[in-house]
Amino acid sequence: MVTLTATSLSSSSSPLNLITRRPFGTKIKNPILHNSFSYQHPTNSHLPSYQFKKAKFELSTAISSTDTVPAADQSSKDASFGQQTETSEKDEKFDWYAQWYPLMPVCDLDKRRPLGKKVMGIDIVVWWDRNENEWKVFDDTCPHRLAPLSEGRIDQWGRLQCVYHGWCFGGSGDCQFIPQAPRDGPPIHTSSKACVAAYPSCVQNGILWFWPNADNRYKDIFSKEKPPYIPEIDDPSFTSRMITRDIQYGYEVLIENLMDPSHVPYAHYGIMRAPQPSKSVKVDREGGRPLEIRVKTLDKKGFTAKSSTISDNIFIPPCVFYSSGSLGGNPDNISASPAGTTENPSTPKPVKKILLVFLCIPVSPGNSRLIFTSPRNFGVWIDRIVPRWIFHLNQNLVLDSDLYLLHVEERKIKEFGSLNWHKACFVPTKADALVVGFRRWLNKYSNGQIDWGTKYTGSLPPTPPREQLMDRYWSHTVSCSSCNLAYKGLNALEIVLQVFSLASIGIVAAAKQGALSAAARSTLVSVAIISFLVSKWLSHFVYKNFHFHDYDHASR
């Protein structure tokens, strides 16, 4: 089963040879790919092949895991972390409000009701406009008395209705009806003050994206600049199930954690299968080992990185980090077949391909959202048989297994200040090159932090109780169409089993002497006990998998 394997696939002993590339469809003003691994998409040869300009630097930690560095030398390295020595180009600040942001997989949106979300500190409402047959993204505020429109409804004419006073809005944010306005009076609903801010939005790769600027000049932004596109997600020969989870630590910590392959065998021990070194070099139970990772390019558009094998990783700010790889065959010698199946021309055996796609969404200080999918062109039949919520059980467990660690880590980084990350953390090995690359990008192009505008002071919210911190219901279950349906169904089954158990005991107790044979009585009592025990087990299963699972590393 494909789980959240993060970048562990790019390790040197992994069976997957990862080849990552910048998604096609992304507008690139200043292409930046190191000439050592330009790439043409094998299954979409008609699409353009992007190349990036030759890098003027290579970013990695200076030593391998077996080397040592004098303290003075290491301090010198740390001091140079924030220096802008890697390129001679003029530094440009990253504009956080001129980017596409993913909101939700379309499969988890309900056309019958509006949905409230927060992205980049902006409260938005997503709703289906059946008159225009499109998803709409509005500011989640009624202009009348500032009530949240996400608590409203879609009325019988397909308008978004605020349920506080009944004001109704069309797909462009225009107010179409004010119940309190006199019918023969002036048309006050046409006032610009009665309108709701409507954000540009689009559906791509089965995900709803939005542009966080409602200014009219961005109305047609999709025709000029598109979100990063990954063809395999839309490829019918691939399967790609998605999971969305709200997480109580910030975007910066989330994305650097996904860029860190070294934590996988330790933080996720027992729930993820990390590639193991040979027994002759295995020094602990978990099987950690040196990793060779080197960042090849870095500019405002993100960076690319290469591991000790031919695997690559790509970060496209602000949200996309992804990798791809192959099982079997030589991924450097592949071509597209007429049916669109990637094959090795020297053998008839198709190349098995898999991608790890992480969409990391900044919500507010100390809060983020992850959309994860892993497209693959093998084992497709599994997804046709096994319900999506079954996969989500293990993927949620993976997220829970290091959630508390990262929540605490974020607060310790905050004490030092994000610009001093390199002084607070000791990262002497090449395994940390991706994390160092991300922090360098953040320092260089965004002053070490997200630009929240005037929305927040920068302080983190207080740490909630553990059960609230690792809550699954409100962070995932309630907004996942598959898990929500399973949750309701299993709860209903639990009630049915309890009612059946009580009814069986009642029948035995009420039956007159001789009305039931001894065998029938024994059978009913046995079935009643079994039904009650199963209902109790089911209650525990539902709570543990859909509400809260406390992860204990020491017992692993």
Coordinates of N, CA, C and O in Angstrom, one line a residue, residues 310-474:
I310 N 20.3 8.5 -9.2 CA 19.8 9.4 -10.2 C 18.5 10.1 -9.9 O 17.8 10.7 -10.7
S311 N 18.1 10.0 -8.6 CA 16.9 10.6 -8.1 C 17.0 12.1 -8.0 O 18.0 12.6 -7.6
D312 N 15.9 12.8 -8.2 CA 15.8 14.2 -8.1 C 14.6 14.6 -7.3 O 13.6 13.9 -7.2
N313 N 14.6 15.9 -6.8 CA 13.5 16.4 -6.1 C 13.3 17.9 -6.6 O 14.3 18.5 -6.9
I314 N 12.1 18.3 -6.6 CA 11.8 19.7 -7.0 C 10.9 20.4 -6.0 O 9.9 19.8 -5.6
F315 N 11.3 21.6 -5.7 CA 10.4 22.5 -4.9 C 10.0 23.7 -5.7 O 10.8 24.4 -6.3
I316 N 8.7 23.9 -5.9 CA 8.1 25.0 -6.6 C 7.3 25.8 -5.6 O 6.2 25.4 -5.2
P317 N 7.8 26.9 -5.2 CA 7.1 27.7 -4.1 C 5.8 28.3 -4.6 O 5.7 28.6 -5.8
P318 N 4.9 28.5 -3.7 CA 5.1 28.2 -2.3 C 4.7 26.9 -1.8 O 5.0 26.5 -0.7
C319 N 4.0 26.1 -2.6 CA 3.3 24.9 -2.1 C 3.8 23.5 -2.6 O 3.6 22.6 -1.9
V320 N 4.4 23.4 -3.7 CA 4.6 22.1 -4.3 C 6.0 21.6 -4.1 O 7.0 22.3 -4.4
F321 N 6.1 20.4 -3.5 CA 7.3 19.6 -3.4 C 7.0 18.2 -3.9 O 6.1 17.6 -3.4
Y322 N 7.8 17.7 -4.9 CA 7.5 16.4 -5.4 C 8.7 15.7 -5.9 O 9.7 16.3 -6.2
S323 N 8.6 14.4 -6.0 CA 9.6 13.5 -6.5 C 8.9 12.4 -7.4 O 7.7 12.1 -7.2
S324 N 9.7 11.8 -8.3 CA 9.2 10.7 -9.0 C 10.2 9.6 -9.2 O 11.4 9.9 -9.1
G325 N 9.9 8.4 -9.5 CA 10.8 7.4 -9.6 C 10.3 6.2 -10.4 O 9.1 6.2 -10.8
S326 N 11.2 5.2 -10.6 CA 10.8 4.0 -11.4 C 11.2 2.8 -10.7 O 12.2 2.7 -9.9
L327 N 10.4 1.7 -10.9 CA 10.7 0.4 -10.4 C 11.0 -0.5 -11.6 O 10.1 -0.8 -12.4
G328 N 12.3 -0.9 -11.7 CA 12.7 -1.7 -12.8 C 13.0 -0.9 -14.1 O 12.4 0.1 -14.3
G329 N 13.8 -1.4 -14.9 CA 14.2 -0.8 -16.1 C 15.1 0.4 -15.9 O 15.4 0.8 -14.7
N330 N 15.6 1.0 -16.9 CA 16.5 2.2 -16.8 C 15.7 3.4 -17.1 O 15.3 3.7 -18.3
P331 N 15.4 4.2 -16.1 CA 14.6 5.4 -16.3 C 15.2 6.4 -17.2 O 14.5 7.4 -17.7
D332 N 16.5 6.3 -17.5 CA 17.2 7.2 -18.4 C 16.9 6.8 -19.9 O 17.3 7.5 -20.8
N333 N 16.4 5.6 -20.1 CA 16.2 5.1 -21.4 C 14.8 4.6 -21.6 O 14.5 3.4 -21.7
I334 N 13.9 5.6 -21.7 CA 12.5 5.3 -21.7 C 11.8 6.0 -22.9 O 12.3 7.1 -23.3
S335 N 10.7 5.5 -23.4 CA 10.0 6.2 -24.4 C 8.5 5.9 -24.3 O 8.1 5.1 -23.5
A336 N 7.7 6.7 -25.0 CA 6.3 6.6 -24.8 C 5.7 5.6 -25.9 O 6.1 5.7 -27.1
S337 N 4.9 4.6 -25.4 CA 4.3 3.7 -26.3 C 3.0 4.4 -26.9 O 2.6 5.4 -26.4
P338 N 2.5 3.8 -28.0 CA 1.2 4.4 -28.6 C 0.1 4.5 -27.6 O -0.7 5.4 -27.6
A339 N 0.1 3.5 -26.6 CA -1.0 3.5 -25.6 C -0.7 4.5 -24.5 O -1.5 4.6 -23.6
G340 N 0.4 5.1 -24.5 CA 0.8 6.0 -23.4 C 1.5 5.3 -22.3 O 1.8 5.9 -21.2
T341 N 1.9 4.0 -22.4 CA 2.6 3.3 -21.4 C 4.0 3.5 -21.6 O 4.6 3.3 -22.7
T342 N 4.7 3.9 -20.5 CA 6.1 4.1 -20.6 C 6.9 2.7 -20.6 O 6.6 1.9 -19.7
E343 N 7.7 2.5 -21.6 CA 8.4 1.3 -21.7 C 9.9 1.5 -22.0 O 10.3 2.5 -22.6
N344 N 10.7 0.5 -21.7 CA 12.1 0.5 -22.0 C 12.2 -0.1 -23.4 O 11.7 -1.3 -23.6
P345 N 12.8 0.6 -24.4 CA 12.8 0.1 -25.7 C 13.6 -1.2 -25.9 O 13.5 -2.0 -26.8
S346 N 14.5 -1.5 -24.9 CA 15.3 -2.7 -25.0 C 14.6 -3.9 -24.5 O 15.0 -5.1 -24.7
T347 N 13.5 -3.7 -23.7 CA 12.7 -4.9 -23.2 C 11.3 -4.5 -23.3 O 10.9 -3.4 -23.3
P348 N 10.4 -5.5 -23.4 CA 9.0 -5.3 -23.5 C 8.3 -5.0 -22.2 O 7.2 -4.6 -22.2
K349 N 9.1 -5.1 -21.1 CA 8.5 -4.9 -19.8 C 8.3 -3.4 -19.5 O 9.2 -2.6 -19.6
P350 N 7.0 -3.0 -19.2 CA 6.7 -1.6 -18.9 C 7.5 -1.2 -17.6 O 7.7 -1.9 -16.7
V351 N 7.9 0.1 -17.6 CA 8.5 0.7 -16.5 C 7.5 1.1 -15.4 O 6.5 1.8 -15.8
K352 N 7.6 0.6 -14.2 CA 6.7 1.0 -13.2 C 7.1 2.4 -12.6 O 8.3 2.5 -12.2
K353 N 6.2 3.3 -12.6 CA 6.5 4.7 -12.1 C 5.7 5.1 -11.0 O 4.5 4.7 -10.9
I354 N 6.3 5.8 -10.1 CA 5.5 6.3 -8.9 C 6.0 7.7 -8.6 O 7.2 8.1 -8.8
L355 N 5.1 8.6 -8.2 CA 5.4 10.0 -7.8 C 5.0 10.2 -6.3 O 4.0 9.5 -5.9
L356 N 5.7 11.0 -5.6 CA 5.2 11.5 -4.3 C 5.0 13.0 -4.5 O 5.9 13.8 -4.7
V357 N 3.8 13.4 -4.3 CA 3.4 14.8 -4.5 C 2.9 15.4 -3.2 O 1.9 14.9 -2.7
F358 N 3.5 16.4 -2.7 CA 3.1 17.1 -1.5 C 2.7 18.5 -1.8 O 3.5 19.3 -2.3
L359 N 1.5 18.9 -1.4 CA 1.1 20.3 -1.5 C 1.0 20.9 -0.1 O 0.1 20.5 0.6
C360 N 1.9 21.8 0.2 CA 1.9 22.3 1.6 C 1.4 23.7 1.6 O 1.9 24.6 0.9
I361 N 0.3 23.9 2.4 CA -0.5 25.1 2.3 C -0.3 25.9 3.7 O -0.6 25.4 4.7
P362 N 0.2 27.2 3.6 CA 0.2 28.0 4.8 C -1.2 28.4 5.2 O -1.9 29.0 4.4
V363 N -1.6 28.2 6.4 CA -2.9 28.5 6.9 C -2.9 29.8 7.7 O -3.5 30.8 7.5
S364 N -2.1 29.7 8.8 CA -1.9 30.8 9.7 C -0.6 30.4 10.5 O -0.2 29.3 10.5
P365 N -0.1 31.3 11.3 CA 1.1 31.0 12.1 C 0.8 29.8 13.0 O -0.2 29.8 13.8
G366 N 1.6 28.7 12.9 CA 1.4 27.5 13.7 C 0.4 26.6 13.1 O 0.1 25.6 13.8
N367 N -0.1 26.8 12.0 CA -1.1 26.0 11.3 C -0.9 25.8 9.8 O -0.5 26.8 9.2
S368 N -1.0 24.6 9.3 CA -0.8 24.4 7.9 C -1.8 23.3 7.4 O -2.5 22.7 8.2
R369 N -1.7 23.0 6.1 CA -2.6 22.0 5.6 C -1.8 21.2 4.5 O -1.0 21.8 3.8
L370 N -1.9 19.9 4.5 CA -1.2 19.1 3.5 C -2.2 18.4 2.6 O -3.2 17.8 3.1
I371 N -2.0 18.4 1.3 CA -2.6 17.6 0.4 C -1.6 16.6 -0.2 O -0.6 17.1 -0.7
F372 N -1.8 15.3 -0.1 CA -0.8 14.4 -0.6 C -1.4 13.4 -1.5 O -2.6 13.0 -1.4
T373 N -0.7 13.1 -2.6 CA -1.1 12.0 -3.5 C 0.2 11.3 -4.0 O 1.2 11.9 -4.1
S374 N 0.0 10.1 -4.4 CA 1.1 9.3 -4.9 C 0.7 8.6 -6.2 O 0.4 7.4 -6.2
P375 N 0.7 9.3 -7.3 CA 0.3 8.6 -8.6 C 1.3 7.5 -8.9 O 2.5 7.6 -8.8
R376 N 0.7 6.4 -9.4 CA 1.5 5.2 -9.8 C 0.8 4.5 -11.0 O -0.4 4.5 -11.1
N377 N 1.6 3.8 -11.8 CA 1.0 3.1 -12.9 C 1.1 1.6 -12.8 O 1.0 0.8 -13.7
F378 N 1.2 1.1 -11.5 CA 1.1 -0.3 -11.2 C 0.3 -0.5 -10.0 O 0.1 0.4 -9.2
G379 N -0.3 -1.7 -9.8 CA -1.2 -1.9 -8.7 C -2.4 -1.1 -8.7 O -3.0 -0.8 -7.7
V380 N -2.8 -0.7 -10.0 CA -4.0 0.2 -10.1 C -5.3 -0.5 -9.6 O -6.2 0.1 -9.1
W381 N -5.3 -1.8 -9.8 CA -6.5 -2.6 -9.4 C -6.8 -2.4 -7.9 O -8.0 -2.6 -7.5
I382 N -5.8 -2.2 -7.1 CA -6.0 -2.1 -5.6 C -6.9 -1.0 -5.3 O -7.8 -1.1 -4.5
D383 N -6.7 0.2 -5.9 CA -7.5 1.3 -5.6 C -9.0 1.2 -6.1 O -9.8 1.9 -5.7
R384 N -9.2 0.2 -7.0 CA -10.5 0.0 -7.5 C -11.3 -0.9 -6.6 O -12.5 -1.0 -6.7
I385 N -10.6 -1.6 -5.7 CA -11.2 -2.6 -4.8 C -11.3 -2.0 -3.3 O -12.3 -2.1 -2.7
V386 N -10.2 -1.5 -2.9 CA -10.1 -1.0 -1.5 C -10.6 0.4 -1.4 O -10.2 1.3 -2.1
P387 N -11.5 0.7 -0.5 CA -12.0 2.0 -0.3 C -10.9 3.0 0.1 O -9.9 2.7 0.8
R388 N -11.1 4.3 -0.3 CA -10.1 5.3 0.0 C -9.8 5.5 1.5 O -8.7 5.7 1.9
W389 N -10.8 5.3 2.3 CA -10.7 5.6 3.7 C -9.7 4.6 4.4 O -9.1 4.9 5.4
I390 N -9.6 3.4 3.8 CA -8.7 2.4 4.3 C -7.3 2.9 4.2 O -6.4 2.7 5.1
F391 N -6.9 3.5 3.0 CA -5.6 4.0 2.8 C -5.3 5.2 3.8 O -4.2 5.3 4.3
H392 N -6.4 6.0 4.1 CA -6.2 7.1 5.0 C -5.9 6.8 6.4 O -5.3 7.5 7.1
L393 N -6.3 5.6 6.8 CA -6.0 5.2 8.2 C -4.5 5.2 8.5 O -4.0 5.7 9.5
N394 N -3.7 4.5 7.6 CA -2.3 4.5 7.8 C -1.6 5.8 7.5 O -0.7 6.2 8.2
Q395 N -2.1 6.5 6.5 CA -1.5 7.8 6.2 C -1.7 8.8 7.3 O -0.8 9.6 7.6
N396 N -2.9 8.8 8.0 CA -3.1 9.6 9.2 C -2.1 9.2 10.3 O -1.7 10.1 11.1
L397 N -1.9 7.9 10.4 CA -1.0 7.4 11.5 C 0.4 7.9 11.2 O 1.1 8.3 12.2
V398 N 0.8 8.0 10.0 CA 2.1 8.5 9.7 C 2.2 10.0 10.1 O 3.2 10.4 10.7
L399 N 1.2 10.7 9.8 CA 1.2 12.2 10.1 C 1.2 12.3 11.7 O 1.9 13.2 12.2
D400 N 0.5 11.5 12.4 CA 0.4 11.6 13.8 C 1.8 11.2 14.5 O 2.1 11.7 15.6
S401 N 2.5 10.3 13.9 CA 3.7 9.8 14.5 C 4.8 10.8 14.7 O 5.7 10.6 15.6
D402 N 4.8 11.9 14.0 CA 5.8 13.0 14.3 C 5.2 14.3 14.5 O 5.9 15.3 14.5
L403 N 3.9 14.4 14.6 CA 3.2 15.6 14.8 C 3.6 16.4 16.1 O 3.9 17.6 16.0
Y404 N 3.6 15.7 17.2 CA 4.0 16.4 18.4 C 5.5 16.8 18.4 O 5.8 17.9 18.9
L405 N 6.3 16.0 17.8 CA 7.8 16.4 17.7 C 7.9 17.7 16.9 O 8.6 18.6 17.4
L406 N 7.2 17.8 15.8 CA 7.3 19.0 15.0 C 6.6 20.2 15.6 O 7.1 21.4 15.5
H407 N 5.6 20.0 16.3 CA 4.9 21.1 17.0 C 5.8 21.7 18.1 O 5.9 22.9 18.2
V408 N 6.5 20.9 18.8 CA 7.5 21.4 19.8 C 8.7 22.0 19.1 O 9.2 23.1 19.5
E409 N 9.2 21.4 18.1 CA 10.3 21.9 17.3 C 10.1 23.3 16.8 O 10.9 24.2 16.9
E410 N 8.9 23.6 16.3 CA 8.5 24.9 15.8 C 8.6 26.0 16.9 O 9.1 27.1 16.6
R411 N 8.2 25.6 18.1 CA 8.3 26.6 19.2 C 9.7 26.9 19.6 O 10.1 28.0 20.0
K412 N 10.6 25.9 19.5 CA 12.0 26.1 19.8 C 12.7 27.0 18.8 O 13.5 27.8 19.1
I413 N 12.3 26.7 17.5 CA 12.9 27.6 16.4 C 12.4 29.0 16.6 O 13.2 30.0 16.4
K414 N 11.2 29.2 17.0 CA 10.6 30.5 17.2 C 11.4 31.3 18.3 O 11.6 32.5 18.2
E415 N 11.9 30.6 19.3 CA 12.7 31.3 20.4 C 14.0 31.9 19.8 O 14.4 32.9 20.3
F416 N 14.6 31.2 18.8 CA 15.8 31.7 18.2 C 15.6 32.7 17.1 O 16.4 33.6 16.9
G417 N 14.4 32.6 16.5 CA 14.1 33.5 15.4 C 14.4 32.7 14.1 O 15.4 32.0 14.0
S418 N 13.5 32.8 13.1 CA 13.6 32.0 11.9 C 14.9 32.3 11.1 O 15.5 31.5 10.5
L419 N 15.3 33.6 11.2 CA 16.6 33.9 10.5 C 17.8 33.3 11.1 O 18.9 33.2 10.5
N420 N 17.7 32.9 12.3 CA 18.8 32.2 13.0 C 18.7 30.7 13.1 O 19.3 30.1 13.9
W421 N 17.8 30.2 12.2 CA 17.7 28.7 12.1 C 19.0 28.0 12.0 O 19.2 27.0 12.7
H422 N 19.9 28.5 11.2 CA 21.2 27.9 11.0 C 22.1 27.9 12.2 O 23.0 27.1 12.3
K423 N 21.8 28.8 13.1 CA 22.6 28.8 14.4 C 21.9 27.9 15.4 O 22.6 27.4 16.3
A424 N 20.6 27.8 15.4 CA 19.9 27.0 16.3 C 20.1 25.5 16.0 O 20.2 24.7 16.9
C425 N 20.2 25.1 14.7 CA 20.2 23.7 14.3 C 21.6 23.3 13.8 O 22.2 24.1 13.1
F426 N 22.1 22.2 14.2 CA 23.4 21.7 13.7 C 23.1 20.7 12.6 O 22.6 19.6 12.9
V427 N 23.4 21.0 11.4 CA 23.1 20.1 10.2 C 24.4 19.9 9.5 O 24.6 20.4 8.4
P428 N 25.2 19.0 10.0 CA 26.6 18.7 9.4 C 26.6 17.7 8.2 O 27.7 17.6 7.6
T429 N 25.5 17.0 8.0 CA 25.6 15.9 7.0 C 24.8 16.3 5.7 O 23.9 17.2 5.7
K430 N 25.2 15.6 4.6 CA 24.6 15.9 3.3 C 23.1 15.4 3.3 O 22.4 15.8 2.4
A431 N 22.7 14.6 4.2 CA 21.3 14.2 4.3 C 20.4 15.4 4.5 O 19.2 15.3 4.2
D432 N 20.9 16.5 5.1 CA 20.0 17.6 5.4 C 20.1 18.7 4.3 O 19.6 19.8 4.6
A433 N 20.6 18.4 3.2 CA 20.8 19.4 2.2 C 19.5 20.0 1.7 O 19.4 21.2 1.4
L434 N 18.5 19.2 1.6 CA 17.2 19.7 1.1 C 16.6 20.7 2.1 O 16.0 21.8 1.8
V435 N 16.7 20.4 3.4 CA 16.2 21.2 4.5 C 16.9 22.5 4.5 O 16.4 23.6 4.6
V436 N 18.3 22.4 4.4 CA 19.1 23.6 4.4 C 18.7 24.5 3.1 O 18.7 25.7 3.2
G437 N 18.5 23.8 2.0 CA 18.1 24.5 0.8 C 16.8 25.3 1.0 O 16.7 26.5 0.5
F438 N 15.8 24.7 1.6 CA 14.6 25.4 1.8 C 14.8 26.6 2.7 O 14.2 27.7 2.5
R439 N 15.5 26.4 3.8 CA 15.7 27.5 4.7 C 16.5 28.6 4.1 O 16.3 29.8 4.3
R440 N 17.4 28.3 3.2 CA 18.2 29.3 2.5 C 17.3 30.1 1.5 O 17.3 31.3 1.4
W441 N 16.4 29.3 0.8 CA 15.4 30.0 -0.1 C 14.5 30.9 0.7 O 14.3 32.1 0.3
L442 N 14.1 30.5 1.9 CA 13.1 31.3 2.7 C 13.9 32.5 3.2 O 13.3 33.6 3.2
N443 N 15.1 32.4 3.6 CA 15.9 33.5 4.1 C 16.1 34.5 3.0 O 16.0 35.8 3.2
K444 N 16.5 34.0 1.8 CA 17.0 34.9 0.7 C 15.8 35.6 0.1 O 16.0 36.8 -0.2
Y445 N 14.7 35.0 0.0 CA 13.6 35.6 -0.8 C 12.4 36.0 0.0 O 11.5 36.6 -0.5
S446 N 12.4 35.7 1.3 CA 11.2 36.1 2.1 C 11.6 36.4 3.5 O 10.8 36.3 4.4
N447 N 12.8 36.8 3.7 CA 13.3 37.3 5.1 C 13.0 36.3 6.1 O 12.8 36.6 7.3
G448 N 13.1 35.0 5.7 CA 13.1 33.9 6.7 C 11.7 33.5 7.2 O 11.6 32.7 8.1
Q449 N 10.6 34.1 6.6 CA 9.3 33.9 7.1 C 8.2 34.2 6.1 O 8.5 34.8 5.0
I450 N 7.0 33.7 6.3 CA 5.9 34.0 5.4 C 5.5 35.4 5.6 O 5.5 35.9 6.8
D451 N 5.1 36.1 4.6 CA 4.6 37.4 4.7 C 3.1 37.3 4.9 O 2.3 37.1 4.0
W452 N 2.7 37.5 6.2 CA 1.3 37.5 6.6 C 0.6 38.8 6.4 O -0.6 39.0 6.8
G453 N 1.3 39.8 6.0 CA 0.8 41.2 5.9 C 0.6 41.7 7.3 O 1.5 41.6 8.2
T454 N -0.6 42.3 7.6 CA -0.9 42.8 8.9 C -1.8 41.9 9.7 O -2.4 42.4 10.7
K455 N -2.0 40.7 9.2 CA -3.0 39.8 9.8 C -2.5 39.3 11.2 O -3.3 39.1 12.1
Y456 N -1.2 39.0 11.3 CA -0.7 38.4 12.6 C 0.5 39.1 13.1 O 1.3 39.7 12.3
T457 N 0.7 39.0 14.4 CA 1.9 39.5 15.0 C 3.1 38.6 14.8 O 4.2 39.0 15.1
G458 N 2.9 37.4 14.4 CA 4.0 36.4 14.3 C 4.1 35.4 15.4 O 4.8 34.4 15.3
S459 N 3.3 35.7 16.5 CA 3.4 34.7 17.6 C 2.6 33.5 17.3 O 1.6 33.5 16.6
L460 N 3.0 32.4 17.9 CA 2.3 31.1 17.7 C 1.2 30.9 18.7 O 1.3 31.4 19.8
P461 N 0.2 30.2 18.3 CA -0.9 29.9 19.3 C -0.4 29.0 20.4 O 0.6 28.2 20.2
P462 N -1.1 29.0 21.6 CA -0.6 28.1 22.7 C -0.8 26.6 22.3 O -1.6 26.3 21.5
T463 N 0.0 25.8 22.9 CA -0.1 24.4 22.7 C -1.3 23.8 23.3 O -1.5 24.0 24.5
P464 N -2.2 23.2 22.5 CA -3.4 22.6 23.1 C -3.2 21.3 23.8 O -2.1 20.7 23.7
P465 N -4.2 20.7 24.5 CA -4.0 19.4 25.0 C -3.7 18.4 23.9 O -4.1 18.6 22.7
R466 N -3.0 17.3 24.2 CA -2.5 16.4 23.3 C -3.7 15.8 22.4 O -3.5 15.6 21.2
E467 N -4.8 15.5 23.0 CA -5.9 15.0 22.3 C -6.5 16.0 21.2 O -6.9 15.6 20.1
Q468 N -6.4 17.2 21.5 CA -6.8 18.3 20.6 C -5.7 18.5 19.5 O -6.0 18.7 18.3
L469 N -4.5 18.4 19.9 CA -3.4 18.6 19.0 C -3.3 17.6 17.9 O -3.1 17.9 16.7
M470 N -3.6 16.3 18.3 CA -3.6 15.2 17.3 C -5.0 14.8 16.9 O -5.2 13.6 16.4
D471 N -5.9 15.7 17.0 CA -7.3 15.3 16.6 C -7.4 15.0 15.1 O -6.8 15.7 14.3
R472 N -8.1 14.0 14.8 CA -8.3 13.6 13.4 C -9.7 14.0 12.9 O -9.8 14.1 11.7
Y473 N -10.7 14.1 13.8 CA -12.0 14.3 13.3 C -12.2 15.6 12.6 O -12.6 15.7 11.4
W474 N -11.8 16.7 13.3 CA -12.0 18.1 12.7 C -10.9 18.4 11.7 O -11.0 19.2 10.8

